[in-house]
Every structure is written in C-alpha cells, then in structure tokens.
C-alpha cells in the first residue's frame, strides 16, 4: 500500500513539474485548454491568449541592466523601437559620454520573437568620431504578426580604451 501511495505522489509531482516547465518554456501558447490527470488529482491549464493580429504569444519583457556606473566614458543612453505602420519599424538609440571620445557608436540588432526565443533579423552599425553625444535611428521592413525589439550595443573608444554595454527595448507587435 505504501509503495502504491509513493507512486501516486511521484506521478502527481512529476505531472506538476512537467506542466510548470511547459508553461514557463512557452509551450501551449495557443488559446486552448489542456487537462492533465493522475489517479488522485486532475489539473486544468489555460494557455496564454494571443493578442489580436499576433502569430505568437507575447514575449517576456526584458530585464535591462543598462548600467553606466562602471563605465569610464559612457554615462547615459537609450534604446527604443517604434511601429511606423506599413510593416516598418524605427529603431532609435543614443549615447552620452562624459568627454569627447575618438569614436562613439551604436550597433542595432532587430530581433523577432518566435514564441519561444528571440532571433536576429538584421543589424546596422553607426558611429561618429570626436563627439560626446550621438543619436541615430534605422528603419527596417518587417513581417506582420510578430513582436520585434531593438537590441542595441552602446560603445565608446578613446586612446585605445574600449567599453560597451547592451540594452534591449521593450517589444512592439507589428500587425499591419
């Protein structure tokens, strides 16, 4: 009897763990209901509902540790993505240095959410010489129905010293 009870407890624990992993991993992104049963317990999971026009579930928001406190030259900056309509997005970034540097740059990478991971869809690098501030934007054509974000590497170099930090914008759902 005790062995049968332990097997039921193990089955319930394993079922709960697998269901948790599926939900955290993005499985079941379709609007559907799944039933998971064991001998003793029945669970019902409702998957995330997609936003109108979206082909995937909504991505998690980035935890951006966009810190300049340990930088020698970079003291500020920002990263955004904007829906321009007609399946176009604008990615914007700017850098602020505490002094004039030899080169101040932004490396833009447009990323598309697949429903479970971000994949790179294109990139552009821009830089300016002998400045302490730079702002730039780039425009990309994108496929509708997906979430996109801007991964931007902010960097500066002066006298052979190079530093960088990476920041992520929030995501934008492109529906037209």
Coordinates of N, CA and C in Angstrom, one line a residue:
X1 N 0.8 -1.2 0.0 CA 0.0 0.0 0.0 C 0.9 1.3 0.0
X2 N 1.9 1.3 0.8 CA 2.8 2.4 0.9 C 3.5 2.7 -0.4
X3 N 3.9 1.6 -1.1 CA 4.6 1.7 -2.4 C 3.6 2.3 -3.4
X4 N 2.4 1.9 -3.4 CA 1.4 2.5 -4.4 C 1.1 4.0 -4.1
X5 N 1.1 4.4 -2.8 CA 0.9 5.8 -2.4 C 2.1 6.6 -2.9
X6 N 3.3 6.1 -2.7 CA 4.5 6.8 -3.2 C 4.5 7.0 -4.7
X7 N 4.1 6.0 -5.4 CA 4.0 6.1 -6.9 C 3.0 7.1 -7.3
X8 N 1.9 7.2 -6.6 CA 0.9 8.3 -6.9 C 1.5 9.7 -6.6
X9 N 2.1 9.8 -5.5 CA 2.8 11.1 -5.1 C 3.8 11.5 -6.2
X10 N 4.6 10.5 -6.6 CA 5.6 10.8 -7.6 C 5.0 11.1 -8.9
X11 N 3.9 10.5 -9.3 CA 3.2 10.8 -10.5 C 2.7 12.2 -10.5
X12 N 2.0 12.5 -9.4 CA 1.5 13.9 -9.3 C 2.6 14.9 -9.3
X13 N 3.7 14.7 -8.6 CA 4.8 15.7 -8.6 C 5.4 15.8 -10.0
X14 N 5.6 14.7 -10.6 CA 6.2 14.8 -12.0 C 5.3 15.5 -12.9
X15 N 4.0 15.2 -12.9 CA 3.0 15.9 -13.7 C 3.0 17.4 -13.5
X16 N 3.0 17.8 -12.2 CA 3.0 19.2 -11.9 C 4.3 19.9 -12.4
X17 N 5.4 19.2 -12.2 CA 6.7 19.8 -12.7 C 6.7 19.9 -14.2
X18 N 6.3 18.9 -14.9 CA 6.3 19.0 -16.4 C 5.3 20.1 -16.9
X19 N 4.2 20.2 -16.2 CA 3.3 21.2 -16.6 C 3.9 22.6 -16.4
X20 N 4.6 22.8 -15.3 CA 5.2 24.1 -15.0 C 6.3 24.4 -16.0
X21 N 7.1 23.4 -16.3 CA 8.1 23.6 -17.3 C 7.5 24.0 -18.7
X22 N 6.4 23.3 -19.1 CA 5.8 23.6 -20.3 C 5.3 25.1 -20.3
X23 N 4.7 25.5 -19.2 CA 4.2 26.9 -19.2 C 5.3 27.9 -19.2
X24 N 6.3 27.7 -18.4 CA 7.5 28.6 -18.4 C 8.2 28.6 -19.7
X25 N 8.3 27.5 -20.3 CA 9.1 27.4 -21.6 C 8.3 27.9 -22.8
X26 N 7.0 28.3 -22.6 CA 6.3 28.9 -23.7 C 5.4 27.9 -24.4
X27 N 5.4 26.7 -24.0 CA 4.6 25.7 -24.7 C 3.1 26.0 -24.4
X28 N 2.3 25.7 -25.4 CA 0.9 25.9 -25.2 C 0.5 27.3 -25.4
X29 N 1.2 28.0 -26.3 CA 0.9 29.5 -26.5 C -0.4 29.7 -27.2
X30 N -1.0 28.6 -27.8 CA -2.3 28.8 -28.4 C -3.4 28.9 -27.4
X31 N -4.5 29.5 -27.8 CA -5.6 29.6 -26.8 C -6.3 28.3 -26.8
X32 N -6.0 27.5 -25.8 CA -6.5 26.2 -25.7 C -6.5 25.8 -24.2
X33 N -7.2 24.7 -23.9 CA -7.2 24.2 -22.6 C -6.7 22.8 -22.6
X34 N -5.8 22.4 -21.7 CA -5.3 21.1 -21.6 C -5.6 20.5 -20.2
X35 N -6.0 19.2 -20.2 CA -6.3 18.5 -19.0 C -5.2 17.5 -18.7
X36 N -4.7 17.5 -17.5 CA -3.7 16.6 -17.1 C -4.2 15.8 -15.9
X37 N -4.3 14.5 -16.0 CA -4.9 13.7 -14.9 C -3.9 12.7 -14.4
X38 N -4.1 12.4 -13.1 CA -3.4 11.3 -12.4 C -4.5 10.6 -11.7
X39 N -4.1 9.5 -11.0 CA -5.1 8.7 -10.3 C -5.8 9.6 -9.2
X40 N -5.1 10.5 -8.6 CA -5.6 11.2 -7.5 C -6.0 12.7 -7.8
X41 N -5.4 13.3 -8.7 CA -5.6 14.8 -8.9 C -5.8 15.1 -10.4
X42 N -6.6 16.0 -10.7 CA -6.8 16.5 -12.1 C -6.4 18.0 -12.2
X43 N -5.6 18.4 -13.1 CA -5.2 19.8 -13.3 C -5.8 20.3 -14.6
X44 N -6.1 21.6 -14.7 CA -6.6 22.2 -16.0 C -5.7 23.4 -16.2
X45 N -5.1 23.5 -17.3 CA -4.2 24.7 -17.6 C -4.8 25.4 -18.8
X46 N -5.0 26.7 -18.7 CA -5.4 27.5 -19.8 C -4.2 28.3 -20.3
X47 N -3.9 28.1 -21.6 CA -2.7 28.7 -22.2 C -3.0 30.2 -22.4
X48 N -1.9 30.9 -22.6 CA -2.0 32.3 -22.9 C -2.8 32.6 -24.2
X49 N -3.6 33.6 -24.1 CA -4.4 34.0 -25.3 C -3.5 35.0 -26.1
X50 N -3.4 34.9 -27.4 CA -2.7 35.8 -28.2 C -3.4 37.1 -28.4
X51 N -2.6 38.2 -28.5 CA -3.2 39.5 -28.8 C -3.7 39.4 -30.3
X52 N -4.8 40.2 -30.6 CA -5.3 40.3 -32.0 C -4.2 40.6 -33.0
X53 N -4.1 39.8 -34.0 CA -3.1 40.0 -35.0 C -1.7 39.4 -34.8
X54 N -1.5 38.8 -33.6 CA -0.2 38.2 -33.2 C -0.2 36.7 -33.7
X55 N 0.9 36.3 -34.2 CA 1.1 34.9 -34.6 C 1.8 34.1 -33.5
X56 N 2.2 34.8 -32.4 CA 2.9 34.1 -31.3 C 2.4 34.7 -30.0
X57 N 2.7 34.0 -28.9 CA 2.4 34.5 -27.6 C 3.3 35.8 -27.4
X58 N 2.9 36.6 -26.4 CA 3.6 37.8 -26.1 C 5.0 37.4 -25.4
X59 N 6.1 38.1 -25.8 CA 7.3 37.7 -25.2 C 7.5 38.3 -23.8
X60 N 8.3 37.8 -23.0 CA 8.6 38.4 -21.6 C 9.3 39.7 -21.8
X61 N 9.0 40.7 -20.9 CA 9.7 42.0 -21.0 C 11.1 41.8 -20.6
X62 N 12.1 42.5 -21.2 CA 13.5 42.3 -20.8 C 13.8 42.9 -19.4
X63 N 14.7 42.3 -18.8 CA 15.2 42.9 -17.5 C 16.5 43.5 -18.0
X64 N 16.5 44.8 -18.1 CA 17.6 45.5 -18.7 C 18.5 46.1 -17.6
X65 N 19.7 45.6 -17.5 CA 20.6 46.2 -16.5 C 21.5 47.1 -17.3
X66 N 20.9 48.2 -17.8 CA 21.6 49.1 -18.6 C 22.3 50.1 -17.7
X67 N 23.4 49.7 -17.2 CA 24.1 50.4 -16.1 C 25.4 51.1 -16.7
X68 N 25.5 52.3 -16.4 CA 26.7 53.1 -16.8 C 27.7 53.4 -15.7
X69 N 27.3 52.9 -14.5 CA 28.1 53.3 -13.3 C 29.5 52.8 -13.3
X70 N 29.8 51.7 -14.0 CA 31.2 51.2 -14.0 C 31.9 51.6 -15.3
X71 N 31.3 52.5 -16.1 CA 31.9 52.9 -17.3 C 32.9 54.1 -17.1
X72 N 33.9 54.1 -17.9 CA 34.9 55.2 -17.9 C 34.4 56.4 -18.6
X73 N 33.8 56.2 -19.8 CA 33.3 57.3 -20.7 C 31.8 57.4 -20.8
X74 N 31.2 56.3 -21.1 CA 29.7 56.3 -21.3 C 29.0 56.6 -20.0
X75 N 28.1 57.6 -20.0 CA 27.3 58.0 -18.8 C 25.8 57.9 -19.0
X76 N 25.4 57.6 -20.2 CA 23.9 57.5 -20.5 C 23.6 57.1 -21.9
X77 N 22.3 56.8 -22.1 CA 21.9 56.4 -23.4 C 20.5 55.8 -23.3
X78 N 19.9 55.6 -24.5 CA 18.5 55.0 -24.5 C 18.4 54.1 -25.8
X79 N 17.4 53.2 -25.7 CA 17.1 52.3 -26.8 C 15.6 52.1 -26.9
X80 N 15.1 52.4 -28.1 CA 13.6 52.2 -28.3 C 13.4 51.6 -29.7
X81 N 12.1 51.1 -29.9 CA 11.6 50.6 -31.1 C 10.2 51.2 -31.3
X82 N 9.9 51.7 -32.5 CA 8.6 52.3 -32.8 C 8.0 51.7 -34.1
X83 N 6.7 51.5 -34.0 CA 6.0 51.0 -35.2 C 5.6 52.2 -36.0
X84 N 6.1 52.2 -37.3 CA 5.8 53.3 -38.2 C 4.6 53.0 -39.1
X85 N 4.0 51.8 -39.0 CA 3.0 51.4 -39.9 C 3.5 50.8 -41.2
X86 N 2.7 50.2 -42.0 CA 3.1 49.6 -43.3 C 4.2 48.7 -43.1
X87 N 4.2 47.9 -42.0 CA 5.3 46.9 -41.8 C 6.7 47.4 -41.7
X88 N 6.8 48.6 -41.1 CA 8.1 49.2 -40.9 C 8.2 49.6 -39.4
X89 N 9.5 49.4 -38.9 CA 9.8 49.8 -37.5 C 11.0 50.7 -37.6
X90 N 11.0 51.6 -36.6 CA 12.2 52.5 -36.5 C 12.9 52.1 -35.2
X91 N 14.2 51.9 -35.2 CA 14.9 51.6 -34.0 C 15.8 52.8 -33.7
X92 N 15.7 53.3 -32.5 CA 16.5 54.5 -32.1 C 17.4 54.2 -31.0
X93 N 18.5 54.9 -30.9 CA 19.5 54.8 -29.8 C 20.2 56.0 -29.7
X94 N 20.7 56.3 -28.5 CA 21.6 57.5 -28.3 C 22.6 57.1 -27.2
X95 N 23.7 57.8 -27.3 CA 24.8 57.7 -26.3 C 25.2 59.0 -25.8
X96 N 25.6 59.0 -24.5 CA 26.2 60.2 -23.9 C 27.5 59.8 -23.3
X97 N 28.6 60.5 -23.6 CA 29.9 60.3 -23.0 C 30.2 61.5 -22.1
X98 N 31.0 61.3 -21.1 CA 31.4 62.4 -20.2 C 32.5 63.4 -20.7
X99 N 33.0 63.0 -21.9 CA 34.0 63.8 -22.6 C 34.0 63.5 -24.0
X100 N 34.7 64.2 -24.9 CA 34.8 63.9 -26.3 C 35.7 62.6 -26.4
X101 N 35.1 61.7 -27.2 CA 35.8 60.4 -27.4 C 36.2 60.3 -28.8
X102 N 37.2 59.4 -29.1 CA 37.6 59.2 -30.5 C 36.4 58.6 -31.4
X103 N 35.6 57.7 -30.8 CA 34.5 57.1 -31.5 C 33.4 56.7 -30.6
X104 N 32.2 57.0 -31.0 CA 31.0 56.7 -30.2 C 30.0 56.0 -31.1
X105 N 29.6 54.8 -30.7 CA 28.8 54.0 -31.6 C 27.6 53.3 -31.1
X106 N 26.8 52.9 -32.0 CA 25.6 52.1 -31.7 C 25.5 50.9 -32.7
X107 N 25.4 49.7 -32.2 CA 25.2 48.6 -33.0 C 23.8 48.1 -32.8
X108 N 22.9 48.3 -33.8 CA 21.5 47.9 -33.7 C 21.3 46.5 -34.2
X109 N 20.6 45.7 -33.5 CA 20.2 44.4 -34.0 C 18.6 44.3 -33.8
X110 N 17.9 44.1 -34.9 CA 16.5 43.9 -34.8 C 16.2 42.4 -34.5
X111 N 15.4 42.1 -33.5 CA 15.1 40.8 -33.1 C 13.6 40.5 -33.2
X112 N 13.3 39.3 -33.7 CA 11.9 38.8 -33.8 C 11.6 37.7 -32.8
X113 N 10.5 37.8 -32.2 CA 10.1 36.8 -31.2 C 9.4 35.6 -31.9
X114 N 9.9 34.4 -31.7 CA 9.3 33.2 -32.4 C 8.2 32.5 -31.6
X115 N 8.0 33.0 -30.4 CA 7.1 32.3 -29.5 C 7.8 31.6 -28.4
X116 N 9.1 31.4 -28.6 CA 9.9 30.8 -27.5 C 11.3 31.4 -27.4
X117 N 11.7 32.2 -28.4 CA 13.1 32.7 -28.4 C 13.2 34.0 -29.3
X118 N 14.1 34.8 -29.0 CA 14.4 36.0 -29.9 C 15.4 35.5 -30.9
X119 N 15.2 35.9 -32.2 CA 16.2 35.6 -33.2 C 16.5 36.9 -33.9
X120 N 17.8 37.0 -34.3 CA 18.2 38.2 -35.0 C 17.7 38.2 -36.4
X121 N 17.2 39.4 -36.8 CA 16.6 39.5 -38.2 C 17.3 40.6 -39.0
X122 N 18.3 41.2 -38.5 CA 19.1 42.2 -39.3 C 19.9 43.0 -38.3
X123 N 20.9 43.7 -38.8 CA 21.7 44.6 -38.0 C 22.3 45.7 -38.8
X124 N 22.6 46.8 -38.1 CA 23.2 48.0 -38.6 C 24.1 48.6 -37.6
X125 N 25.3 49.1 -37.9 CA 26.2 49.8 -37.0 C 26.4 51.2 -37.5
X126 N 26.4 52.1 -36.5 CA 26.7 53.5 -36.8 C 27.6 54.1 -35.8
X127 N 28.5 55.0 -36.2 CA 29.4 55.6 -35.2 C 29.8 57.0 -35.7
X128 N 30.2 57.8 -34.7 CA 30.6 59.2 -35.0 C 32.0 59.4 -34.4
X129 N 32.8 60.2 -35.0 CA 34.1 60.5 -34.5 C 34.2 61.8 -33.7
X130 N 35.0 61.8 -32.7 CA 35.3 63.0 -31.9 C 34.1 63.8 -31.4
X131 N 33.2 63.0 -30.7 CA 31.9 63.6 -30.2 C 31.8 63.1 -28.8
X132 N 30.8 63.8 -28.1 CA 30.4 63.3 -26.7 C 29.0 62.9 -26.7
X133 N 28.3 63.1 -27.8 CA 26.9 62.7 -27.9 C 26.6 62.2 -29.3
X134 N 25.8 61.1 -29.4 CA 25.4 60.6 -30.7 C 23.9 60.1 -30.6
X135 N 23.1 60.4 -31.6 CA 21.8 59.7 -31.7 C 21.6 59.3 -33.1
X136 N 21.0 58.1 -33.3 CA 20.8 57.6 -34.6 C 19.5 56.7 -34.6
X137 N 19.0 56.6 -35.8 CA 17.8 55.7 -35.9 C 18.0 55.0 -37.3
X138 N 17.4 53.8 -37.3 CA 17.4 53.0 -38.6 C 16.0 52.4 -38.8
X139 N 15.6 52.2 -40.0 CA 14.3 51.7 -40.3 C 14.4 50.4 -41.0
X140 N 13.6 49.4 -40.5 CA 13.6 48.1 -41.1 C 12.2 47.7 -41.6
X141 N 12.1 47.0 -42.7 CA 10.8 46.4 -43.1 C 10.7 45.0 -42.3
X142 N 9.5 44.7 -41.8 CA 9.3 43.5 -41.0 C 8.1 42.8 -41.5
X143 N 8.0 41.5 -41.1 CA 6.8 40.7 -41.3 C 5.7 41.0 -40.3
X144 N 4.5 41.2 -40.7 CA 3.4 41.4 -39.7 C 3.1 40.2 -38.9
X145 N 2.5 40.4 -37.7 CA 2.1 39.3 -36.8 C 3.1 38.9 -35.8
X146 N 4.3 39.6 -35.8 CA 5.3 39.2 -34.8 C 5.7 40.4 -33.9
X147 N 6.3 40.0 -32.8 CA 6.8 41.0 -31.9 C 8.3 41.2 -32.3
X148 N 8.7 42.5 -32.2 CA 10.1 42.9 -32.5 C 10.7 43.7 -31.4
X149 N 12.0 43.7 -31.2 CA 12.6 44.5 -30.2 C 14.0 45.0 -30.8
X150 N 14.5 46.0 -30.2 CA 15.8 46.5 -30.5 C 16.9 46.1 -29.5
X151 N 17.8 45.3 -29.9 CA 19.0 45.0 -29.1 C 20.1 46.0 -29.5
X152 N 20.5 46.8 -28.7 CA 21.5 47.9 -29.0 C 22.7 47.8 -28.2
X153 N 23.9 47.7 -28.8 CA 25.1 47.8 -28.1 C 25.6 49.2 -28.2
X154 N 25.8 49.9 -27.0 CA 26.3 51.2 -26.9 C 27.8 51.1 -26.6
X155 N 28.6 51.8 -27.4 CA 30.0 51.7 -27.1 C 30.8 53.0 -27.3
X156 N 31.9 53.1 -26.7 CA 32.8 54.3 -26.9 C 34.2 53.8 -26.9
X157 N 35.1 54.5 -27.6 CA 36.5 54.2 -27.5 C 37.3 55.6 -27.5
X158 N 38.4 55.5 -26.8 CA 39.3 56.7 -26.7 C 40.7 56.2 -26.3
X159 N 41.7 56.6 -27.1 CA 43.1 56.3 -26.7 C 43.3 54.8 -26.5
X160 N 42.7 54.0 -27.3 CA 42.9 52.5 -27.2 C 42.0 51.8 -26.2
X161 N 41.3 52.6 -25.4 CA 40.3 52.0 -24.4 C 39.0 51.9 -25.0
X162 N 38.3 50.7 -24.9 CA 37.0 50.4 -25.5 C 36.1 49.9 -24.4
X163 N 34.9 50.4 -24.4 CA 33.9 49.9 -23.5 C 32.5 49.8 -24.2
X164 N 31.7 48.9 -23.7 CA 30.3 48.8 -24.3 C 29.4 48.3 -23.2
X165 N 28.1 48.5 -23.5 CA 27.0 47.9 -22.7 C 25.9 47.6 -23.7
X166 N 25.1 46.6 -23.4 CA 24.0 46.1 -24.3 C 22.7 46.4 -23.6
X167 N 21.7 47.0 -24.3 CA 20.4 47.3 -23.8 C 19.4 46.8 -24.8
X168 N 18.2 46.5 -24.2 CA 17.0 46.0 -25.0 C 15.9 46.9 -24.9
X169 N 15.2 47.2 -26.0 CA 14.0 48.0 -25.9 C 12.8 47.0 -25.4
X170 N 11.7 47.6 -25.1 CA 10.5 46.8 -24.9 C 10.1 46.2 -26.3
X171 N 9.2 45.3 -26.4 CA 8.8 44.7 -27.7 C 7.6 45.5 -28.3
X172 N 7.5 45.4 -29.6 CA 6.4 46.0 -30.3 C 5.8 45.0 -31.2
X173 N 4.5 44.8 -31.1 CA 3.7 43.9 -32.0 C 3.4 44.6 -33.3
X174 N 3.8 44.1 -34.4 CA 3.5 44.7 -35.7 C 2.4 43.9 -36.4
X175 N 1.3 44.6 -36.6 CA 0.1 43.9 -37.1 C -0.3 44.4 -38.5
X176 N 0.3 45.3 -39.1 CA 0.0 45.7 -40.4 C 1.2 46.1 -41.2

